[in-house]
XYZ file of C-alpha atoms in Angstrom:
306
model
C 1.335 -6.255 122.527
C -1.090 -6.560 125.414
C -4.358 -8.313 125.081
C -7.786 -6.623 126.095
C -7.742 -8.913 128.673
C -4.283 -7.900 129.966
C -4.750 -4.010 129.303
C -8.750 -4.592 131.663
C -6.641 -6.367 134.323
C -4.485 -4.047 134.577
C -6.861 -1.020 135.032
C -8.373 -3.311 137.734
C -5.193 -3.463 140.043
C -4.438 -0.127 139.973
C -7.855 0.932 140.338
C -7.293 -1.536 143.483
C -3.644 -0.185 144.434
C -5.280 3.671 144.305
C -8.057 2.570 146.290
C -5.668 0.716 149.146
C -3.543 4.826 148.848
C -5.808 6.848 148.974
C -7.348 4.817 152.138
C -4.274 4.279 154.256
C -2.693 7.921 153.402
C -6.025 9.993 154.013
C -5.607 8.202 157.486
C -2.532 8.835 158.223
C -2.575 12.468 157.306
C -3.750 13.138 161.249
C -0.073 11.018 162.086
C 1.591 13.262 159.820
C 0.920 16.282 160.806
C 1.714 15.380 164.651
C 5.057 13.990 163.607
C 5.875 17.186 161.470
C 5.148 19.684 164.565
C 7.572 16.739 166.605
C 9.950 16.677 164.146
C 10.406 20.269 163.821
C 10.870 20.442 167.745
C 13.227 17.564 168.018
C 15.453 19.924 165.708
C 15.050 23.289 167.264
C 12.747 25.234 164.962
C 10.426 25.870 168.098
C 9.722 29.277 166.391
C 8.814 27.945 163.073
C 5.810 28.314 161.831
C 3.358 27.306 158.061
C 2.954 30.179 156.398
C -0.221 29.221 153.884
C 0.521 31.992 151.846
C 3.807 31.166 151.003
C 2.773 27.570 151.136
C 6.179 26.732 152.957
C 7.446 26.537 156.643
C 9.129 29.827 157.973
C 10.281 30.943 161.182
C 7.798 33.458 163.320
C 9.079 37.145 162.867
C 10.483 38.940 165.965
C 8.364 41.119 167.619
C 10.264 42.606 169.777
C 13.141 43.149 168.026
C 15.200 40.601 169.579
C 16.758 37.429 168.340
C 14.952 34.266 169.712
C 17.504 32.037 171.463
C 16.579 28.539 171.970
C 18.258 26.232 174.164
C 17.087 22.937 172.672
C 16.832 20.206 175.188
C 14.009 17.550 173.621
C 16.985 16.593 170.355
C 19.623 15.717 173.320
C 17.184 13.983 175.831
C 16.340 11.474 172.765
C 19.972 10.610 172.247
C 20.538 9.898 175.558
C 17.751 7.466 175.663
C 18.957 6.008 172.463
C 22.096 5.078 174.018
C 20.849 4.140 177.565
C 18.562 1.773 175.895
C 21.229 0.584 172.953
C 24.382 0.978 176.157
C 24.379 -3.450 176.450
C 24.676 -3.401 172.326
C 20.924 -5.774 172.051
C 21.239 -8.222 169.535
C 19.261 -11.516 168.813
C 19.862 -14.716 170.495
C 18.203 -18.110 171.281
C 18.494 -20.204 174.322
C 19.004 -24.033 174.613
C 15.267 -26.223 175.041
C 17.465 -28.330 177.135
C 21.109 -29.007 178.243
C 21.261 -31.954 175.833
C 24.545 -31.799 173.546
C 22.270 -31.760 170.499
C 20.234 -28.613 171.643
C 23.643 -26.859 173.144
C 25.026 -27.686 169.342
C 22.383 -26.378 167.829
C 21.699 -23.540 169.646
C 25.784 -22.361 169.498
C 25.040 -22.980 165.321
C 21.842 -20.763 165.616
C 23.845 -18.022 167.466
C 26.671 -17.936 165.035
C 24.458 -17.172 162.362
C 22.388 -14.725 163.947
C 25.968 -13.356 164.866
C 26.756 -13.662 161.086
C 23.546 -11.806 160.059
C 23.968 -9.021 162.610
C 27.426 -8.029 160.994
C 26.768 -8.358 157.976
C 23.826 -6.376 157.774
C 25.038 -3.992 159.740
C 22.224 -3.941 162.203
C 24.113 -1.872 165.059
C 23.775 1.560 162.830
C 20.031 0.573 161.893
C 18.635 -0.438 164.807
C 20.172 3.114 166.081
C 18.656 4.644 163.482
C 15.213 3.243 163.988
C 14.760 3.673 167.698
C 15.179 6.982 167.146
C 12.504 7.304 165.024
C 10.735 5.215 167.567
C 11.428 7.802 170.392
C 10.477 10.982 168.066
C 7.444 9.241 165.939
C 6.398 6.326 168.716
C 7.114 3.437 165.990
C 10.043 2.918 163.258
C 10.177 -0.033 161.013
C 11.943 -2.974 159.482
C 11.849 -4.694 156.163
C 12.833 -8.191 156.562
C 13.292 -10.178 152.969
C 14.889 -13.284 151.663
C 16.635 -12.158 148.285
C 16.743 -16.255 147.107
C 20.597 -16.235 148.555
C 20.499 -14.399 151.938
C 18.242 -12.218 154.529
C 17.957 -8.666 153.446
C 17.155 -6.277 156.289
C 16.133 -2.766 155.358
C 15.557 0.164 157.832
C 12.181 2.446 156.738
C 11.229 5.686 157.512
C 8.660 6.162 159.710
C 6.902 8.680 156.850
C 7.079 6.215 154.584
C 5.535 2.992 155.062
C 1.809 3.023 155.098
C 0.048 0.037 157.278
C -3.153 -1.064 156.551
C -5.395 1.733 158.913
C -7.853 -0.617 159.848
C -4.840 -2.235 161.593
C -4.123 -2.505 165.265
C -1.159 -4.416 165.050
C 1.574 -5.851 162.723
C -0.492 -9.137 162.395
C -3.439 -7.970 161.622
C -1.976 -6.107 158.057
C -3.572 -7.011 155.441
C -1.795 -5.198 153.019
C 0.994 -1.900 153.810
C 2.523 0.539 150.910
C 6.167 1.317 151.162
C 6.424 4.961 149.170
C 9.522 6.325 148.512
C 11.509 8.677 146.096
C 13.531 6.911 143.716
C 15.485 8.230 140.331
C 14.113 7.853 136.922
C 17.461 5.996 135.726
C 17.665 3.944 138.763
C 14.037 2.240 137.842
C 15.535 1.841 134.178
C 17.906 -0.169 135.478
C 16.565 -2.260 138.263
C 15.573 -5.652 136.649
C 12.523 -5.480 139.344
C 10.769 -3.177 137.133
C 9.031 -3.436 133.565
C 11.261 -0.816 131.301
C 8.605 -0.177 128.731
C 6.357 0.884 131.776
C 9.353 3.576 133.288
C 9.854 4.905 130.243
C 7.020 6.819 129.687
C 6.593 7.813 133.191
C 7.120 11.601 134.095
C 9.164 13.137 136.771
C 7.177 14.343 139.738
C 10.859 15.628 141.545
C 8.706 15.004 144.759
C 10.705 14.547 147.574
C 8.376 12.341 150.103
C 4.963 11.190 149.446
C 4.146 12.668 152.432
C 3.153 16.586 152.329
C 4.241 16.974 155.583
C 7.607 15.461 155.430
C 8.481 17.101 152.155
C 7.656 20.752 153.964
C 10.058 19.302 156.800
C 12.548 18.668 154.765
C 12.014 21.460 152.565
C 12.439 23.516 155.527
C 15.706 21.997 156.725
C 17.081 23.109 153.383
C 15.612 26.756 153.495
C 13.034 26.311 151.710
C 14.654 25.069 148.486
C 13.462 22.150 146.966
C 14.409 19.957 144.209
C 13.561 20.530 140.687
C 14.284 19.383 137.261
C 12.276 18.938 134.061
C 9.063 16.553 133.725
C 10.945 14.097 131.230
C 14.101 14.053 132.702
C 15.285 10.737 133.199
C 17.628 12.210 136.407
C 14.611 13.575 137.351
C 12.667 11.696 140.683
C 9.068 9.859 140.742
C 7.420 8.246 144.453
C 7.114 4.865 143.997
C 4.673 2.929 145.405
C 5.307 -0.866 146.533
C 2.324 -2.606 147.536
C 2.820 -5.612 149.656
C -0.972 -7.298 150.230
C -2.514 -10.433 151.206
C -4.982 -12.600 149.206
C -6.386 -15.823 149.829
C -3.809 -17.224 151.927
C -0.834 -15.655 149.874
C 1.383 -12.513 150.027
C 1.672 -10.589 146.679
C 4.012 -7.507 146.093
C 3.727 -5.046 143.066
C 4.430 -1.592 142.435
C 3.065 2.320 140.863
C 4.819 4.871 139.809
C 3.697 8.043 137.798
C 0.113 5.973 137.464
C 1.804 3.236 135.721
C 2.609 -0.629 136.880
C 5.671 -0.851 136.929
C 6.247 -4.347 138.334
C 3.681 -7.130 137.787
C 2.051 -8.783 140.602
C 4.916 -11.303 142.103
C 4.155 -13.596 145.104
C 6.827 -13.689 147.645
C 7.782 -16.637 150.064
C 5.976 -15.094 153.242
C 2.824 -15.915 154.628
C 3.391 -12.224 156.387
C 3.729 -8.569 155.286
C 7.518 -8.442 155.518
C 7.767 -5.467 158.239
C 8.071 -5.264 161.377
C 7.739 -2.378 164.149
C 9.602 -1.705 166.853
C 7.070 0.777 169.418
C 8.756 2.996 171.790
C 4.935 4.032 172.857
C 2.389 1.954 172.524
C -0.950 3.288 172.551
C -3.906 0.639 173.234
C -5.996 -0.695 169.804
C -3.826 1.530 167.587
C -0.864 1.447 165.574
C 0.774 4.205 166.525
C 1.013 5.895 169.840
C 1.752 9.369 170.611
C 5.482 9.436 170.644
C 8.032 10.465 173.488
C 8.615 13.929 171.879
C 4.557 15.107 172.866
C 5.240 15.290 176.733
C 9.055 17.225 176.026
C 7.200 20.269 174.723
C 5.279 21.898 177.137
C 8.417 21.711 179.330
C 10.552 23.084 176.530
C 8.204 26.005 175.633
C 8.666 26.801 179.810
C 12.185 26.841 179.197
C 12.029 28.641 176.051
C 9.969 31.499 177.651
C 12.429 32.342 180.628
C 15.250 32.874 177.757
């Protein structure tokens, strides 16, 4: 059984870990709703529109009576910058100091296992995946982590990391808040995670912590979304991982359903383990405003002489 002591810290870190939310996601909300309108672009609902009544995304009724035709040319201009820019296959590599046979050696050994690490984490398919987000959201990220046996390197949706907002750049982070949808039974069985904690949390069958990316991909599926009772253990909660700095050290812990669910752990990183790749970069700021922004006035000309 917890102490009083326990039970008050407790209460005091996720006061703390609400606090760090509710700052960087009321921030980002602007981000959000820039990257939903690009989103729904990139994939050809240029006709779609929020209906607040329905509370849902639907397309804009015909007027005239005639179908709207739309010859979508922002989704194919992306991918063919995503494969100009991946066409050499970019992976990492480091270059001798000197053209001693100790530095050549050592730089061959350094290659090979950069080599090693690029197969094996099958970076080719991620880094494909996260310059496109780049090119439609003007940043996509990386989570880099040492599991204790080898590097672990995880590709993140755009939507759902959270940087710190007062944040101009990667270094500057004091603390960022990967939130993501994960199963019930998964938790239960993730040693990560305190059992007793998951147990009594209740579904929330959310499908993105962001509003704007659940209508997006709410929309993609017709407006169905997922469902399932509050105690069902299939059912789906957002967890939130909180990755922050303090005096010197890096800390990672995470909230689910307003319960801590894993106990502050410090890591072996002086850094907040992700890292952004920019496809527009935007001075002083994070984010910038993303290729897609200067494809739609051109599309909407094209869409009007259809």
């Amino acid at each position: 059984m917890a102490t009083k002591k326990e039970i008050e810290s407790e209460k005091t870190l996720l006061a703390k870990i609400n606090r760090l939310w509710t700052e960087a996601s009321d921030e980002r909300k602007q981000w959000d709703w820039k990257w939903y309108m690009y989103g729904l672009w990139v994939r050809g609902y240029h006709y779609a529109r929020y209906d607040a009544k329905l509370k849902q995304v639907v397309s804009k009724p015909v007027k005239d009576g005639r179908p709207k035709i739309v010859i979508n040319k922002i989704y194919p201009t992306l991918r063919a910058v995503r494969n100009y820019a991946l066409r050499n296959q970019p992976k990492a590599q480091v270059t001798p100091e000197n053209l001693t046979d100790e530095s050549l050696e050592g730089t061959l050994k350094a290659n090979k296992f950069l080599d090693y690490i690029h197969e094996t984490e099958g970076l080719r398919p991620k880094l494909k995946s996260t310059l496109w987000q780049a090119l439609e959201y003007s940043v996509g990220w990386w989570q880099v982590l040492w599991n204790g046996e080898k590097i672990e390197i995880n590709e993140v949706d755009t939507f759902d990391f959270y940087p710190d907002p007062k944040a101009t750049t990667r270094k500057e982070m004091t603390y960022g808040i990967l939130a993501v949808r994960r199963r019930i039974s998964a938790l239960l069985e993730d040693e990560k995670y305190i059992n007793a904690e998951v147990e009594q949390i209740k579904a929330d069958n959310k499908q993105a912590s962001s509003s704007y990316k659940e209508m997006l991909l709410s929309f993609e599926k017709g407006g169905n979304s997922s469902s399932g009772k509050q105690d069902d253990k299939d059912g789906t909660v957002i967890v939130k991982e909180v990755w922050y700095k303090e005096k010197g050290k890096v800390y990672v812990c995470a909230e689910a359903g307003g319960r801590l669910i894993r106990k502050p752990e410090e890591v072996d990183t002086t850094i907040i383990p992700f890292f952004k790749l920019a496809a527009d970069i935007m001075p002083f700021s994070m984010y910038g405003e993303g290729w897609v922004k200067g494809m739609i006035d051109p599309q909407k000309l094209l869409n009007s002489a259809i």
